[in-house]
CSV table of C-alpha atoms and ligand atoms in Angstrom, one decimal:
chain,number,residue,atom,x,y,z
O,1,MET,CA,10.4,19.5,36.2
O,2,HIS,CA,11.5,16.5,34.6
O,3,LYS,CA,14.2,16.9,31.5
O,4,LEU,CA,13.2,16.3,28.4
O,5,ALA,CA,14.6,12.7,26.8
O,6,ILE,CA,15.9,15.2,24.2
O,7,ASN,CA,18.4,16.4,26.8
O,8,GLY,CA,19.4,13.1,28.4
O,9,GLY,CA,16.7,13.0,30.6
O,10,GLU,CA,13.7,10.0,30.9
O,11,LYS,CA,11.4,9.2,28.2
O,12,VAL,CA,8.0,9.5,28.7
O,13,ARG,CA,7.8,5.9,26.7
O,14,THR,CA,10.0,2.9,26.9
O,15,SER,CA,8.5,0.3,24.8
O,16,LEU,CA,7.0,0.3,21.6
O,17,PHE,CA,3.3,1.5,20.5
O,18,PRO,CA,1.5,-1.8,19.2
O,19,ALA,CA,1.7,-2.9,15.8
O,20,TYR,CA,-0.8,-1.5,13.1
O,21,LYS,CA,-2.4,-5.1,12.9
O,22,VAL,CA,-6.3,-5.0,11.6
O,23,ILE,CA,-5.4,-9.0,9.8
O,24,GLY,CA,-7.4,-11.5,11.7
O,25,GLU,CA,-8.7,-15.0,11.2
O,26,GLU,CA,-11.5,-13.9,9.1
O,27,GLU,CA,-8.7,-13.3,6.4
O,28,ILE,CA,-6.7,-16.3,6.8
O,29,ALA,CA,-9.8,-18.2,6.1
O,30,ALA,CA,-10.8,-16.7,3.7
O,31,VAL,CA,-7.1,-16.4,2.1
O,32,LYS,CA,-6.7,-20.1,2.6
O,33,HIS,CA,-10.2,-21.0,0.5
O,34,VAL,CA,-8.9,-18.9,-2.1
O,35,LEU,CA,-5.7,-20.6,-2.2
O,36,GLU,CA,-7.1,-24.4,-2.0
O,37,SER,CA,-9.2,-23.3,-5.0
O,38,GLY,CA,-6.1,-22.8,-7.0
O,39,VAL,CA,-7.4,-20.2,-8.8
O,40,LEU,CA,-5.6,-17.0,-8.0
O,41,SER,CA,-6.8,-14.6,-10.1
O,42,ARG,CA,-9.7,-15.3,-12.8
O,43,PHE,CA,-9.5,-12.2,-15.3
O,44,LEU,CA,-8.8,-12.7,-18.9
O,45,GLY,CA,-7.5,-9.7,-21.4
O,46,THR,CA,-10.2,-10.3,-24.1
O,47,TRP,CA,-14.0,-10.1,-24.5
O,48,HIS,CA,-14.9,-13.2,-22.5
O,49,GLU,CA,-17.2,-13.6,-19.3
O,50,ASP,CA,-13.5,-13.5,-17.3
O,51,PHE,CA,-12.8,-9.9,-18.7
O,52,TYR,CA,-14.7,-8.6,-15.4
O,53,GLY,CA,-12.6,-11.4,-12.9
O,54,GLY,CA,-13.6,-13.7,-10.7
O,55,PRO,CA,-15.8,-14.7,-8.1
O,56,GLN,CA,-14.2,-12.9,-5.1
O,57,VAL,CA,-13.4,-9.7,-7.4
O,58,ARG,CA,-17.1,-9.6,-8.4
O,59,ALA,CA,-18.5,-10.4,-5.0
O,60,LEU,CA,-16.1,-7.5,-3.5
O,61,GLU,CA,-17.5,-5.2,-5.9
O,62,ALA,CA,-21.0,-6.1,-5.4
O,63,GLU,CA,-20.4,-5.6,-2.0
O,64,TRP,CA,-18.4,-2.1,-1.5
O,65,ALA,CA,-21.4,-1.0,-3.9
O,66,GLU,CA,-24.4,-1.8,-1.5
O,67,TYR,CA,-21.9,-0.5,1.2
O,68,PHE,CA,-21.1,2.9,-0.1
O,69,GLU,CA,-24.8,2.8,-1.7
O,70,VAL,CA,-23.1,3.7,-5.4
O,71,LYS,CA,-24.1,1.7,-8.6
O,72,HIS,CA,-20.6,0.7,-9.7
O,73,ALA,CA,-17.5,-0.3,-7.7
O,74,ILE,CA,-14.6,-1.3,-9.4
O,75,ALA,CA,-11.7,-3.3,-7.9
O,76,VAL,CA,-8.3,-2.2,-8.8
O,77,ASN,CA,-4.5,-3.4,-7.5
O,78,SER,CA,-4.2,0.3,-6.2
O,79,ALA,CA,-5.8,3.9,-5.6
O,80,THR,CA,-2.9,4.5,-7.8
O,81,SER,CA,-4.2,2.3,-10.4
O,82,GLY,CA,-7.8,3.5,-9.6
O,83,LEU,CA,-7.0,7.3,-10.2
O,84,TYR,CA,-5.3,6.3,-13.6
O,85,CYS,CA,-8.3,4.6,-14.7
O,86,ALA,CA,-10.8,7.4,-13.7
O,87,MET,CA,-8.4,9.7,-15.4
O,88,GLY,CA,-8.5,7.8,-18.8
O,89,ALA,CA,-12.2,7.1,-18.6
O,90,THR,CA,-12.9,11.2,-18.6
O,91,GLY,CA,-11.2,11.1,-21.5
O,92,VAL,CA,-9.1,13.9,-20.7
O,93,GLY,CA,-5.7,14.8,-23.1
O,94,PRO,CA,-3.3,16.5,-24.6
O,95,GLY,CA,-3.9,19.9,-23.9
O,96,ASP,CA,-6.4,19.9,-21.5
O,97,GLU,CA,-5.9,20.8,-17.7
O,98,VAL,CA,-7.2,19.4,-14.5
O,99,ILE,CA,-7.3,21.3,-11.3
O,100,VAL,CA,-5.8,19.1,-8.1
O,101,SER,CA,-4.8,19.7,-4.7
O,102,PRO,CA,-1.1,20.3,-4.1
O,103,TYR,CA,-1.2,18.7,-0.6
O,104,THR,CA,-1.8,15.2,-1.4
O,105,MET,CA,-0.2,11.9,-2.4
O,106,THR,CA,1.9,11.9,-5.6
O,107,ALA,CA,-0.5,10.1,-7.6
O,108,SER,CA,-3.3,12.2,-7.3
O,109,ALA,CA,-1.4,14.9,-9.8
O,110,ALA,CA,-0.1,11.6,-11.6
O,111,ALA,CA,-2.8,10.7,-13.0
O,112,VAL,CA,-3.6,13.6,-14.7
O,113,LEU,CA,0.4,13.5,-16.6
O,114,VAL,CA,-0.4,9.7,-17.6
O,115,TYR,CA,-3.1,11.1,-19.9
O,116,ASN,CA,-0.5,13.8,-21.1
O,117,ALA,CA,-2.4,16.7,-19.7
O,118,VAL,CA,-1.5,19.5,-17.4
O,119,PRO,CA,-1.8,19.5,-13.4
O,120,VAL,CA,-2.9,22.7,-12.4
O,121,PHE,CA,-2.6,23.3,-8.8
O,122,ALA,CA,-5.0,25.2,-6.6
O,123,ASP,CA,-5.0,26.1,-2.9
O,124,ILE,CA,-6.1,24.7,0.5
O,125,GLU,CA,-8.0,25.6,2.8
O,126,GLU,CA,-6.8,27.0,6.6
O,127,ASP,CA,-8.9,24.7,8.8
O,128,CYS,CA,-9.8,21.2,6.6
O,129,PHE,CA,-6.8,21.3,4.1
O,130,CYS,CA,-8.7,20.2,1.3
O,131,LEU,CA,-8.8,22.0,-2.0
O,132,GLU,CA,-10.6,25.8,-1.3
O,133,PRO,CA,-13.3,26.5,-3.9
O,134,HIS,CA,-12.4,30.3,-4.7
O,135,SER,CA,-8.8,29.3,-5.5
O,136,VAL,CA,-10.3,26.1,-7.7
O,137,GLU,CA,-12.2,28.9,-9.3
O,138,GLN,CA,-9.7,31.0,-10.0
O,139,ARG,CA,-7.4,28.6,-11.6
O,140,ILE,CA,-10.2,27.4,-14.4
O,141,THR,CA,-9.4,28.5,-17.8
O,142,PRO,CA,-11.2,27.3,-21.0
O,143,TYR,CA,-8.5,24.3,-21.0
O,144,THR,CA,-9.6,23.0,-17.8
O,145,ARG,CA,-11.8,19.9,-18.0
O,146,ALA,CA,-11.5,18.1,-14.5
O,147,VAL,CA,-11.0,18.4,-11.1
O,148,ILE,CA,-9.5,16.0,-8.7
O,149,VAL,CA,-10.2,16.8,-4.7
O,150,VAL,CA,-9.1,14.8,-2.2
O,151,ASP,CA,-10.7,14.0,1.1
O,152,ILE,CA,-7.1,14.6,2.9
O,153,PHE,CA,-6.2,12.7,6.3
O,154,GLY,CA,-10.1,12.0,6.2
O,155,GLN,CA,-11.7,15.1,6.1
O,156,PRO,CA,-14.6,15.1,3.0
O,157,TYR,CA,-14.0,17.9,0.5
O,158,ASP,CA,-16.2,20.7,0.3
O,159,ALA,CA,-18.4,19.0,-2.3
O,160,ASP,CA,-21.5,21.2,-2.3
O,161,ARG,CA,-19.5,24.4,-3.2
O,162,ILE,CA,-16.8,22.3,-5.7
O,163,ASN,CA,-19.6,20.4,-7.2
O,164,ALA,CA,-21.4,23.8,-8.1
O,165,ILE,CA,-18.1,25.3,-9.6
O,166,ALA,CA,-17.6,21.7,-11.8
O,167,GLN,CA,-21.4,22.2,-12.8
O,168,LYS,CA,-21.3,25.9,-13.8
O,169,HIS,CA,-18.2,25.1,-15.7
O,170,ASN,CA,-18.8,21.6,-16.9
O,171,LEU,CA,-15.8,20.3,-15.5
O,172,LEU,CA,-15.7,16.4,-14.0
O,173,VAL,CA,-14.9,15.7,-10.3
O,174,ILE,CA,-12.7,12.8,-9.4
O,175,GLU,CA,-12.7,12.5,-5.5
O,176,ASP,CA,-9.6,11.0,-4.0
O,177,ALA,CA,-11.1,9.4,-1.2
O,178,ALA,CA,-8.1,6.7,-0.3
O,179,GLN,CA,-7.8,8.5,2.9
O,180,ALA,CA,-11.4,8.5,3.7
O,181,PRO,CA,-13.6,5.6,3.5
O,182,GLY,CA,-16.4,5.5,5.8
O,183,ALA,CA,-15.8,9.7,6.2
O,184,ARG,CA,-19.8,11.3,5.5
O,185,TYR,CA,-20.6,14.5,4.1
O,186,LYS,CA,-24.0,15.9,4.6
O,187,GLY,CA,-25.3,12.0,4.9
O,188,LYS,CA,-23.1,10.7,2.1
O,189,TRP,CA,-20.5,8.6,1.8
O,190,ALA,CA,-16.8,10.3,1.3
O,191,GLY,CA,-15.9,8.7,-2.1
O,192,THR,CA,-19.4,9.5,-3.7
O,193,LEU,CA,-19.6,12.8,-3.9
O,194,GLY,CA,-18.0,13.6,-7.1
O,195,ASP,CA,-18.5,11.9,-10.3
O,196,ILE,CA,-16.2,8.8,-9.8
O,197,GLY,CA,-14.2,8.1,-6.3
O,198,VAL,CA,-11.2,6.4,-5.7
O,199,PHE,CA,-10.4,4.4,-2.0
O,200,SER,CA,-6.8,2.4,-1.6
O,201,LEU,CA,-6.5,-0.7,0.3
O,202,ASN,CA,-3.0,-0.6,0.7
O,203,TYR,CA,-1.3,-1.7,4.3
O,204,HIS,CA,-1.5,2.0,5.8
O,205,LYS,CA,-5.0,2.6,4.6
O,206,HIS,CA,-7.9,2.2,7.6
O,207,ILE,CA,-8.7,-1.2,6.1
O,208,HIS,CA,-6.4,-3.0,3.3
O,209,SER,CA,-6.3,-6.3,1.2
O,210,GLY,CA,-1.8,-5.6,1.5
O,211,GLU,CA,-2.0,-3.7,-1.9
O,212,GLY,CA,-5.6,-2.4,-3.7
O,213,GLY,CA,-8.3,0.2,-4.7
O,214,ILE,CA,-11.6,0.4,-5.5
O,215,VAL,CA,-13.1,2.8,-8.0
O,216,VAL,CA,-17.2,4.1,-7.7
O,217,THR,CA,-19.4,5.8,-9.8
O,218,ASP,CA,-23.0,6.0,-10.5
O,219,ASN,CA,-22.1,6.4,-14.2
O,220,ASN,CA,-22.6,3.4,-16.5
O,221,GLU,CA,-20.3,4.9,-19.2
O,222,LEU,CA,-17.3,5.9,-16.9
O,223,ALA,CA,-17.7,2.8,-15.1
O,224,GLU,CA,-17.3,0.7,-18.3
O,225,ARG,CA,-14.0,2.7,-19.7
O,226,VAL,CA,-12.8,2.1,-15.8
O,227,ARG,CA,-12.8,-1.3,-16.6
O,228,LEU,CA,-11.9,-1.7,-19.7
O,229,ILE,CA,-8.8,0.6,-18.8
O,230,ARG,CA,-8.1,-1.7,-16.2
O,231,ASN,CA,-7.8,-4.8,-18.3
O,232,HIS,CA,-5.9,-4.5,-21.7
O,233,ALA,CA,-9.2,-2.0,-23.4
O,234,GLU,CA,-6.9,-2.1,-26.7
O,235,ALA,CA,-7.7,-5.8,-27.3
O,236,VAL,CA,-11.1,-5.8,-26.2
O,237,VAL,CA,-12.9,-2.8,-27.7
O,238,GLU,CA,-13.2,-4.7,-31.1
O,239,ASN,CA,-15.3,-8.0,-29.8
O,240,LYS,CA,-17.1,-6.1,-27.2
O,241,GLY,CA,-18.6,-3.6,-30.0
O,242,TYR,CA,-17.3,-0.9,-28.0
O,243,ASN,CA,-16.3,2.6,-30.4
O,244,ASN,CA,-14.9,5.4,-28.1
O,245,LEU,CA,-11.0,4.6,-28.7
O,246,ILE,CA,-10.4,7.8,-26.6
O,247,ASN,CA,-7.9,6.8,-24.2
O,248,MET,CA,-8.4,2.9,-24.5
O,249,LEU,CA,-4.9,2.0,-23.6
O,250,GLY,CA,-5.4,-0.6,-21.2
O,251,PHE,CA,-3.1,-1.5,-18.4
O,252,ASN,CA,-3.1,-4.6,-15.9
O,253,TYR,CA,-4.9,-3.1,-12.9
O,254,ARG,CA,-6.4,-6.3,-11.9
O,255,MET,CA,-6.9,-7.2,-8.2
O,256,THR,CA,-5.8,-11.1,-7.5
O,257,GLU,CA,-8.8,-13.3,-6.1
O,258,VAL,CA,-6.3,-13.0,-2.9
O,259,GLU,CA,-6.8,-9.5,-2.5
O,260,ALA,CA,-10.5,-9.6,-3.2
O,261,ALA,CA,-11.0,-12.4,-0.5
O,262,ILE,CA,-9.1,-10.0,1.7
O,263,ALA,CA,-10.9,-7.0,1.1
O,264,ARG,CA,-14.6,-8.8,1.7
O,265,GLU,CA,-13.4,-9.5,5.2
O,266,GLN,CA,-11.6,-6.4,6.1
O,267,LEU,CA,-14.8,-4.3,4.6
O,268,LYS,CA,-16.7,-5.7,7.3
O,269,LYS,CA,-14.7,-4.7,9.8
O,270,LEU,CA,-14.3,-0.6,8.7
O,271,LYS,CA,-17.3,0.1,10.9
O,272,GLY,CA,-15.7,-1.5,13.8
O,273,LEU,CA,-12.2,0.0,12.9
O,274,LEU,CA,-13.3,4.0,12.2
O,275,LYS,CA,-15.3,3.6,15.6
O,276,GLN,CA,-12.1,3.0,17.3
O,277,ARG,CA,-10.1,5.5,15.6
O,278,ARG,CA,-12.8,8.5,16.5
O,279,GLU,CA,-13.0,7.3,20.3
O,280,ASN,CA,-9.2,7.6,20.4
O,281,VAL,CA,-9.2,10.8,18.2
O,282,ILE,CA,-11.6,12.1,21.1
O,283,TYR,CA,-9.5,10.7,23.9
O,284,LEU,CA,-6.5,11.8,22.8
O,285,GLU,CA,-8.1,15.5,22.4
O,286,GLU,CA,-9.1,15.6,25.4
O,287,GLN,CA,-5.3,15.2,27.0
O,288,ILE,CA,-4.0,17.3,24.2
O,289,SER,CA,-6.5,20.1,23.4
O,290,ARG,CA,-5.8,22.3,26.2
O,291,ILE,CA,-2.1,22.8,25.4
O,292,PRO,CA,-2.2,26.4,24.0
O,293,CYS,CA,0.5,25.6,21.4
O,294,LEU,CA,-1.5,23.1,19.9
O,295,GLN,CA,-4.8,23.3,17.5
O,296,MET,CA,-6.9,20.4,17.0
O,297,PRO,CA,-8.3,19.6,13.4
O,298,ALA,CA,-11.3,21.3,12.5
O,299,VAL,CA,-14.2,19.1,11.2
O,300,ARG,CA,-16.3,20.2,8.5
O,301,ASP,CA,-19.9,21.2,9.3
O,302,SER,CA,-22.4,18.3,9.2
O,303,CYS,CA,-19.4,15.8,8.3
O,304,GLN,CA,-17.7,12.8,9.7
O,305,HIS,CA,-13.8,12.9,9.6
O,306,SER,CA,-12.0,9.5,9.3
O,307,TYR,CA,-9.0,10.4,10.6
O,308,TYR,CA,-6.4,8.8,8.5
O,309,VAL,CA,-4.2,10.7,10.3
O,310,HIS,CA,-4.4,13.6,13.2
O,311,ALA,CA,-3.6,16.6,12.1
O,312,LEU,CA,-2.8,19.5,14.3
O,313,LYS,CA,-1.7,22.9,14.1
O,314,PHE,CA,1.0,24.7,15.4
O,315,LYS,CA,1.0,28.2,17.2
O,316,SER,CA,4.6,29.1,17.1
O,317,ASP,CA,3.6,32.4,19.0
O,318,MET,CA,3.2,30.1,22.1
O,319,VAL,CA,6.1,28.5,22.8
O,320,ASP,CA,10.3,29.4,22.3
O,321,ILE,CA,11.1,27.4,19.7
O,322,ASN,CA,10.3,26.3,16.2
O,323,ARG,CA,7.8,23.6,15.3
O,324,GLU,CA,10.8,21.4,14.1
O,325,LEU,CA,12.5,21.1,17.3
O,326,PHE,CA,9.2,20.9,19.3
O,327,ILE,CA,8.4,17.9,17.5
O,328,ASN,CA,12.0,16.6,17.7
O,329,ALA,CA,11.6,16.6,21.6
O,330,VAL,CA,8.1,15.1,21.5
O,331,LYS,CA,9.6,12.4,19.4
O,332,ALA,CA,12.7,11.7,21.8
O,333,GLU,CA,9.7,11.1,24.4
O,334,LEU,CA,8.1,8.6,22.4
O,335,MET,CA,8.8,5.2,20.7
O,336,PRO,CA,8.2,3.8,17.2
O,337,VAL,CA,5.3,1.5,16.6
O,338,GLU,CA,6.3,-2.2,16.5
O,339,LEU,CA,6.6,-3.8,13.2
O,340,ARG,CA,7.9,-0.6,11.6
O,341,GLU,CA,10.7,0.2,14.2
O,342,SER,CA,12.7,1.7,11.0
O,343,GLU,CA,10.2,4.6,10.6
O,344,GLY,CA,10.6,6.0,13.6
O,345,VAL,CA,7.9,7.6,15.7
O,346,ASN,CA,5.3,8.2,13.9
O,347,VAL,CA,4.7,11.7,14.6
O,348,GLY,CA,6.1,14.6,12.0
O,349,CYS,CA,5.9,18.4,10.7
O,350,GLY,CA,3.8,18.6,7.8
O,351,TYR,CA,2.6,16.1,5.3
O,352,VAL,CA,4.3,16.0,1.4
O,353,LYS,CA,6.0,18.8,0.2
O,354,PRO,CA,3.5,20.6,-2.2
O,355,LEU,CA,3.2,18.2,-5.1
O,356,TYR,CA,4.5,21.3,-7.7
O,357,LEU,CA,7.7,21.5,-6.2
O,358,GLN,CA,8.8,18.4,-6.9
O,359,PRO,CA,11.6,18.2,-9.6
O,360,LEU,CA,9.3,17.0,-12.1
O,361,TYR,CA,7.2,20.0,-12.1
O,362,GLN,CA,10.1,22.4,-11.3
O,363,GLN,CA,11.9,21.0,-14.2
O,364,GLN,CA,8.9,20.0,-16.3
O,365,VAL,CA,10.6,16.9,-17.5
O,366,LEU,CA,8.4,14.0,-18.3
O,367,TYR,CA,8.1,12.3,-21.6
O,368,GLY,CA,11.0,11.8,-24.0
O,369,ASP,CA,13.0,15.4,-24.3
O,370,LYS,CA,10.3,17.4,-25.9
O,371,GLY,CA,8.7,18.5,-23.0
O,372,CYS,CA,5.5,17.0,-23.2
O,373,PRO,CA,3.0,17.5,-21.8
O,374,PHE,CA,4.1,20.8,-20.6
O,375,ASN,CA,5.3,21.8,-23.9
O,376,CYS,CA,3.6,19.9,-26.0
O,377,PRO,CA,2.2,21.8,-29.2
O,378,HIS,CA,-1.6,21.2,-28.4
O,379,TYR,CA,-0.9,22.7,-24.8
O,380,GLU,CA,-1.8,26.5,-25.2
O,381,GLY,CA,-2.2,27.3,-21.4
O,382,THR,CA,0.5,28.6,-18.8
O,383,ILE,CA,2.3,26.9,-17.0
O,384,ASN,CA,3.1,28.3,-13.1
O,385,TYR,CA,4.8,26.0,-10.2
O,386,ARG,CA,6.7,28.6,-8.8
O,387,GLN,CA,7.4,28.9,-5.0
O,388,GLY,CA,4.3,30.6,-3.3
O,389,LEU,CA,2.0,29.2,-5.9
O,390,CYS,CA,-0.4,28.0,-2.7
O,391,PRO,CA,0.5,30.0,0.1
O,392,VAL,CA,-1.9,28.2,2.3
O,393,CYS,CA,-0.4,24.9,1.5
O,394,GLU,CA,3.2,26.1,1.7
O,395,LYS,CA,2.2,27.8,5.0
O,396,MET,CA,0.4,24.4,6.4
O,397,HIS,CA,3.7,22.2,5.5
O,398,TYR,CA,6.4,24.6,6.1
O,399,GLU,CA,5.1,26.2,9.3
O,400,GLU,CA,2.0,24.7,11.0
O,401,LEU,CA,1.1,21.4,10.4
O,402,ILE,CA,2.0,18.4,12.4
O,403,THR,CA,0.6,15.0,11.5
O,404,HIS,CA,0.7,12.0,13.3
O,405,GLU,CA,-0.9,8.1,13.4
O,406,LEU,CA,-0.8,7.4,16.9
O,407,ILE,CA,-4.7,7.0,16.8
O,408,ARG,CA,-5.1,3.9,14.8
O,409,PRO,CA,-6.1,0.8,16.1
O,410,PRO,CA,-5.2,-1.0,18.3
O,411,MET,CA,-3.6,2.3,20.6
O,412,SER,CA,-5.0,2.0,23.8
O,413,LYS,CA,-5.9,4.3,26.6
O,414,ASP,CA,-2.8,3.7,28.2
O,415,ASP,CA,-0.6,4.2,24.9
O,416,LEU,CA,-2.7,7.8,24.3
O,417,ASN,CA,-1.7,8.7,27.6
O,418,ASP,CA,1.3,8.4,27.1
O,419,VAL,CA,1.2,10.6,23.5
O,420,GLY,CA,-0.5,13.1,25.6
O,421,LYS,CA,2.0,13.3,28.2
O,422,ALA,CA,5.0,13.5,25.8
O,423,PHE,CA,3.3,16.9,24.4
O,424,ALA,CA,2.5,18.0,27.8
O,425,LYS,CA,5.9,17.8,28.8
O,426,VAL,CA,7.7,19.4,25.8
O,427,TRP,CA,5.0,21.9,26.0
O,428,ARG,CA,5.7,22.9,30.0
O,429,SER,CA,9.5,22.9,29.2
O,430,TYR,CA,9.2,25.5,26.6
O,431,SER,CA,6.1,27.6,27.2
O,432,ASN,CA,6.6,31.4,27.1
O,433,GLU,CA,4.0,31.5,29.7
O,434,LYS,CA,5.8,31.3,32.8
E,1,PLP,C1,-2.4,6.3,0.0
E,1,PLP,C2,-3.4,7.4,-1.3
E,1,PLP,C3,-3.1,6.9,-2.7
E,1,PLP,C4,-2.7,5.8,-3.3
E,1,PLP,O1,-3.1,4.5,-2.5
E,1,PLP,P1,-2.6,3.0,-3.2
E,1,PLP,O2,-3.6,2.0,-3.0
E,1,PLP,O3,-1.5,2.9,-2.5
E,1,PLP,O4,-2.2,3.5,-4.5
E,1,PLP,C5,-3.7,8.2,-3.5
E,1,PLP,N1,-3.9,9.3,-2.7
E,1,PLP,C6,-4.2,9.5,-1.7
E,1,PLP,C7,-4.4,10.6,-0.9
E,1,PLP,C8,-3.3,8.3,-0.7
E,1,PLP,O5,-3.5,8.9,0.5
């Protein structure tokens, strides 16, 4: 048997994996066109026809709305900004609670804190890793106003069950679809399953404009409030004749014409890029699905996954070593991705630390030194961010989950063969089947 690279043997892979690059001639031409116009942003932060931005931003919004079959699409400078706008638009504020997944990028929960409300973390599903409906229901209190669901790793949330719970308790649903553009749930697009959805256009996502985000909704009022928060609401409401001042403090979350021009070209490529990801997942799973210590990701019934990452579960009873050592051995067999060498090999244990274990929640320090929002006098609920709060999430993170991004375009079959060989080689060395 071949000696493992981690023990000084030869690596399975000795060259870098291809750079993640989805930008081409079309984007370059589109950017050149904008640069030549000289107007790189057309937004004005006053009530004026340019309050809604320039031609590229508006064209992107129209095309995005058409593609995703939704009434309104609003371009912003990141999904983080999009989540903040969406949260503000709902009218959530001090004393309110919002239920959110702990297994997500930090901004999903930060959006709640921006409005001085309190994030309440519910547990995730064992198989799909999205918010678990029973746990959501258990966390509802008289103070709950909304739920932030996350289509984590590209898997749509359990929309039928969570939307029914939300409806029963009169809660708004904000869908963080940053990782799921093009994922489908029962014939509908992920991102359009709740009251407001948010997509990301940062470099790591399926399609990107460097930085950027899109908020979508069918609700006219929420859409207008998002547009106000995006662009200096407080300076606009008077002349616009808008009277509901709750959360009408604006920011500058505006997308530039350059980013919008790039995003328009990227949207045209989404379908093809997703097809490549899905084919890569099928091909890789053909190689690794029979490795007994690895469990392939589930796909929810009647859904199409968009595979932002490929999330495997590690079955520790099948091998003589733990997950961390197993993954270190796999990483040692492989190489980083070109242009991002400093990040190391793109395979890891778990995803992000359950959010409630971050210092912000553990120490409950945020606005000034008076304890807001956690000990705000308007808040009458009970904070719980203790370790053990979401046992499934903690088990996934600390014991079972393996995530990797080696299914992104332009990974070829040869590249994927090396990934498969690395897992198989490490499995053979540590299998306790021998
Ligand atoms: C990437 C991501 C975000 C934030 O996206 P930005 O555009 O970088 O602000 C939010 N939520 C999830 C789940 C993400 O993966």
